[in-house]
Amino acid sequence: MNQTWNQHVVKKENKTLVLEIIKNKSPISRADVAQTTGLNKGTVSSLVSELLNENLIYESGPGESSGGRRPVMLLFNQLAGYSIGIDLGVNYLLGILTDLNGEIIQEERVSFDDLSYEEIVNQLFHIIDPLIASVPESPYGIIGIGIGVPGIVNNEGEVLLAPNLNWKQIKLKQVIENKYELPVIVENEANAGAYGESKFGVGQSFENIVYVSVGVGIGVGLVLNRNLYKGSSGFSGEMGHMTIEASGLDCRCGNKGCWELYASEQALIRKAKQLNLVPPEGQELSFDFLVEHADSNNQIVQLFEEIGEYLGVGITNIVNTFNPDQIIIGNRIATAQKWIQPKLFNRIYNFALKQHLHNLNINFTQLTTHSTALGVAAFAIEKFLEVDIIH
Ligand SMILES: [Zn+2]
């Protein structure tokens, strides 16, 4: 008998549900899958057979028994395939290879300064090629590539605007898909980072999270009621361009006095230059240089404290607006936590609305700089499995 379209959709949804339960609750028996999903045992049994044939799950037994015959347990096959996650920063690229549970198998990193679009795409190939070459034998191999970009990305994966990269209307998804013939997802880096944190990082037990990604610019990712909030076109979270000084510095976005001009790496470097903090011959005045020398240079500590103060100004606005459970400060600035945290906390706890502070948690990322790469790798996995793995 031919299935109707509706039957096909229902079956697919049920199969996704069964896989999701096995993935999240592995090891689990068929009977417990049936009980958890509310599907009847016959349906579960036939969907499980399909998933076993597809190598997405495997059996091991026997599990815990409550008397009687011990059930065979089902486990998610996290090594059935591998995902690539790329964090494309303004001055670096981080690429990771993960299994289907987001465990990192391999990583590649490169730093650079002021590269053209073509040069960055070349660097991207240099990061992706060795990751692909290092993939272990598996039924599905590389299942997809996710790329996080510091800019406005539409739902078709086109980078409409990335001011700090000087990119406009870049069809990055297409370029990478053409080269590797794999499914590619391009997403805003802060959205991906927020998702990475809620799935793998300090956000795992919180419902309403605002992830503040502070690199050369500032991006914000929102997880509201455990779902990534992307806005109607995918453009939410451009808070790096909220005005905090009405007649402030000119921003590349066309506005004046944008938050990221005062509270990010670019602010830090600009102020360090104004202070004539010149590194020794052969070294560059970079974020890494300032982090390395802060402990022995009080001027550098003061610069970080100023960044902390200005970060606090913006985050106070965010706390008052969203009343989140948690603010996560991520990306490269998190490596300077010990110098920025005192002023930052001081600003928020003294100036945010008191009612908003009761249930507020402020955390720095513990995924070091991997939140975005893990988030986009997870997006590629979800697309492959067609499951929502956040819950
Ligand atoms: Zn701006």
JSON list of C-alpha atoms in Angstrom, two decimals, residues 107-185:
[
{"chain": "A", "resi": 107, "resn": "GLU", "atom": "CA", "xyz": [40.97, 21.16, 15.69]},
{"chain": "A", "resi": 108, "resn": "GLU", "atom": "CA", "xyz": [42.77, 23.64, 13.46]},
{"chain": "A", "resi": 109, "resn": "ARG", "atom": "CA", "xyz": [43.42, 27.31, 14.11]},
{"chain": "A", "resi": 110, "resn": "VAL", "atom": "CA", "xyz": [44.98, 30.21, 12.26]},
{"chain": "A", "resi": 111, "resn": "SER", "atom": "CA", "xyz": [45.35, 33.92, 13.10]},
{"chain": "A", "resi": 112, "resn": "PHE", "atom": "CA", "xyz": [45.68, 36.75, 10.60]},
{"chain": "A", "resi": 113, "resn": "ASP", "atom": "CA", "xyz": [45.30, 40.47, 10.08]},
{"chain": "A", "resi": 114, "resn": "ASP", "atom": "CA", "xyz": [43.40, 42.46, 7.48]},
{"chain": "A", "resi": 115, "resn": "LEU", "atom": "CA", "xyz": [42.78, 39.80, 4.85]},
{"chain": "A", "resi": 116, "resn": "SER", "atom": "CA", "xyz": [40.62, 40.27, 1.76]},
{"chain": "A", "resi": 117, "resn": "TYR", "atom": "CA", "xyz": [37.55, 38.10, 1.23]},
{"chain": "A", "resi": 118, "resn": "GLU", "atom": "CA", "xyz": [39.44, 35.88, -1.27]},
{"chain": "A", "resi": 119, "resn": "GLU", "atom": "CA", "xyz": [42.32, 35.41, 1.15]},
{"chain": "A", "resi": 120, "resn": "ILE", "atom": "CA", "xyz": [39.97, 34.47, 3.99]},
{"chain": "A", "resi": 121, "resn": "VAL", "atom": "CA", "xyz": [38.19, 31.92, 1.78]},
{"chain": "A", "resi": 122, "resn": "ASN", "atom": "CA", "xyz": [41.60, 30.44, 0.96]},
{"chain": "A", "resi": 123, "resn": "GLN", "atom": "CA", "xyz": [42.42, 30.22, 4.67]},
{"chain": "A", "resi": 124, "resn": "LEU", "atom": "CA", "xyz": [39.04, 28.57, 5.17]},
{"chain": "A", "resi": 125, "resn": "PHE", "atom": "CA", "xyz": [39.96, 25.85, 2.67]},
{"chain": "A", "resi": 126, "resn": "HIS", "atom": "CA", "xyz": [43.29, 25.38, 4.50]},
{"chain": "A", "resi": 127, "resn": "ILE", "atom": "CA", "xyz": [41.38, 24.82, 7.75]},
{"chain": "A", "resi": 128, "resn": "ILE", "atom": "CA", "xyz": [38.70, 22.53, 6.31]},
{"chain": "A", "resi": 129, "resn": "ASP", "atom": "CA", "xyz": [40.97, 20.29, 4.17]},
{"chain": "A", "resi": 130, "resn": "PRO", "atom": "CA", "xyz": [42.97, 18.76, 7.06]},
{"chain": "A", "resi": 131, "resn": "LEU", "atom": "CA", "xyz": [39.80, 18.31, 9.14]},
{"chain": "A", "resi": 132, "resn": "ILE", "atom": "CA", "xyz": [38.26, 16.31, 6.30]},
{"chain": "A", "resi": 133, "resn": "ALA", "atom": "CA", "xyz": [41.49, 14.36, 5.86]},
{"chain": "A", "resi": 134, "resn": "SER", "atom": "CA", "xyz": [41.49, 13.38, 9.54]},
{"chain": "A", "resi": 135, "resn": "VAL", "atom": "CA", "xyz": [37.96, 11.96, 9.68]},
{"chain": "A", "resi": 136, "resn": "PRO", "atom": "CA", "xyz": [37.90, 8.38, 11.04]},
{"chain": "A", "resi": 137, "resn": "GLU", "atom": "CA", "xyz": [36.21, 5.52, 9.12]},
{"chain": "A", "resi": 138, "resn": "SER", "atom": "CA", "xyz": [32.45, 5.77, 9.64]},
{"chain": "A", "resi": 139, "resn": "PRO", "atom": "CA", "xyz": [29.16, 4.97, 7.90]},
{"chain": "A", "resi": 140, "resn": "TYR", "atom": "CA", "xyz": [28.41, 8.59, 6.92]},
{"chain": "A", "resi": 141, "resn": "GLY", "atom": "CA", "xyz": [31.77, 10.41, 6.99]},
{"chain": "A", "resi": 142, "resn": "ILE", "atom": "CA", "xyz": [31.43, 14.21, 7.12]},
{"chain": "A", "resi": 143, "resn": "ILE", "atom": "CA", "xyz": [27.71, 14.99, 7.43]},
{"chain": "A", "resi": 144, "resn": "GLY", "atom": "CA", "xyz": [27.98, 18.76, 7.00]},
{"chain": "A", "resi": 145, "resn": "ILE", "atom": "CA", "xyz": [29.86, 21.97, 7.65]},
{"chain": "A", "resi": 146, "resn": "GLY", "atom": "CA", "xyz": [28.65, 24.81, 9.87]},
{"chain": "A", "resi": 147, "resn": "ILE", "atom": "CA", "xyz": [30.25, 28.26, 9.74]},
{"chain": "A", "resi": 148, "resn": "GLY", "atom": "CA", "xyz": [29.72, 31.09, 12.24]},
{"chain": "A", "resi": 149, "resn": "VAL", "atom": "CA", "xyz": [30.30, 34.58, 10.85]},
{"chain": "A", "resi": 150, "resn": "PRO", "atom": "CA", "xyz": [30.47, 37.95, 12.66]},
{"chain": "A", "resi": 151, "resn": "GLY", "atom": "CA", "xyz": [27.74, 39.63, 10.62]},
{"chain": "A", "resi": 152, "resn": "ILE", "atom": "CA", "xyz": [24.16, 39.69, 9.45]},
{"chain": "A", "resi": 153, "resn": "VAL", "atom": "CA", "xyz": [23.30, 36.38, 7.79]},
{"chain": "A", "resi": 154, "resn": "ASN", "atom": "CA", "xyz": [19.97, 35.73, 6.10]},
{"chain": "A", "resi": 155, "resn": "ASN", "atom": "CA", "xyz": [18.06, 32.46, 6.25]},
{"chain": "A", "resi": 156, "resn": "GLU", "atom": "CA", "xyz": [19.63, 31.40, 2.93]},
{"chain": "A", "resi": 157, "resn": "GLY", "atom": "CA", "xyz": [23.15, 31.57, 4.40]},
{"chain": "A", "resi": 158, "resn": "GLU", "atom": "CA", "xyz": [24.13, 34.76, 2.58]},
{"chain": "A", "resi": 159, "resn": "VAL", "atom": "CA", "xyz": [26.27, 37.17, 4.61]},
{"chain": "A", "resi": 160, "resn": "LEU", "atom": "CA", "xyz": [24.45, 40.45, 3.95]},
{"chain": "A", "resi": 161, "resn": "LEU", "atom": "CA", "xyz": [26.77, 42.63, 6.00]},
{"chain": "A", "resi": 162, "resn": "ALA", "atom": "CA", "xyz": [29.84, 42.01, 8.15]},
{"chain": "A", "resi": 163, "resn": "PRO", "atom": "CA", "xyz": [31.17, 45.51, 8.92]},
{"chain": "A", "resi": 164, "resn": "ASN", "atom": "CA", "xyz": [34.38, 44.38, 10.67]},
{"chain": "A", "resi": 165, "resn": "LEU", "atom": "CA", "xyz": [35.29, 42.13, 7.73]},
{"chain": "A", "resi": 166, "resn": "ASN", "atom": "CA", "xyz": [34.18, 44.70, 5.14]},
{"chain": "A", "resi": 167, "resn": "TRP", "atom": "CA", "xyz": [31.89, 42.06, 3.62]},
{"chain": "A", "resi": 168, "resn": "LYS", "atom": "CA", "xyz": [28.63, 42.82, 1.85]},
{"chain": "A", "resi": 169, "resn": "GLN", "atom": "CA", "xyz": [26.37, 40.29, 0.14]},
{"chain": "A", "resi": 170, "resn": "ILE", "atom": "CA", "xyz": [28.75, 37.35, 0.29]},
{"chain": "A", "resi": 171, "resn": "LYS", "atom": "CA", "xyz": [27.28, 34.00, -0.79]},
{"chain": "A", "resi": 172, "resn": "LEU", "atom": "CA", "xyz": [29.60, 32.01, 1.47]},
{"chain": "A", "resi": 173, "resn": "LYS", "atom": "CA", "xyz": [27.32, 28.98, 1.80]},
{"chain": "A", "resi": 174, "resn": "GLN", "atom": "CA", "xyz": [27.33, 28.48, -1.97]},
{"chain": "A", "resi": 175, "resn": "VAL", "atom": "CA", "xyz": [31.12, 28.84, -2.25]},
{"chain": "A", "resi": 176, "resn": "ILE", "atom": "CA", "xyz": [31.77, 26.18, 0.40]},
{"chain": "A", "resi": 177, "resn": "GLU", "atom": "CA", "xyz": [29.03, 23.87, -0.89]},
{"chain": "A", "resi": 178, "resn": "ASN", "atom": "CA", "xyz": [30.46, 24.03, -4.41]},
{"chain": "A", "resi": 179, "resn": "LYS", "atom": "CA", "xyz": [33.95, 23.24, -3.22]},
{"chain": "A", "resi": 180, "resn": "TYR", "atom": "CA", "xyz": [33.14, 20.32, -0.87]},
{"chain": "A", "resi": 181, "resn": "GLU", "atom": "CA", "xyz": [29.75, 19.08, -2.11]},
{"chain": "A", "resi": 182, "resn": "LEU", "atom": "CA", "xyz": [28.51, 18.82, 1.47]},
{"chain": "A", "resi": 183, "resn": "PRO", "atom": "CA", "xyz": [25.55, 20.48, 3.21]},
{"chain": "A", "resi": 184, "resn": "VAL", "atom": "CA", "xyz": [26.69, 23.86, 4.59]},
{"chain": "A", "resi": 185, "resn": "ILE", "atom": "CA", "xyz": [25.05, 26.08, 7.20]}
]
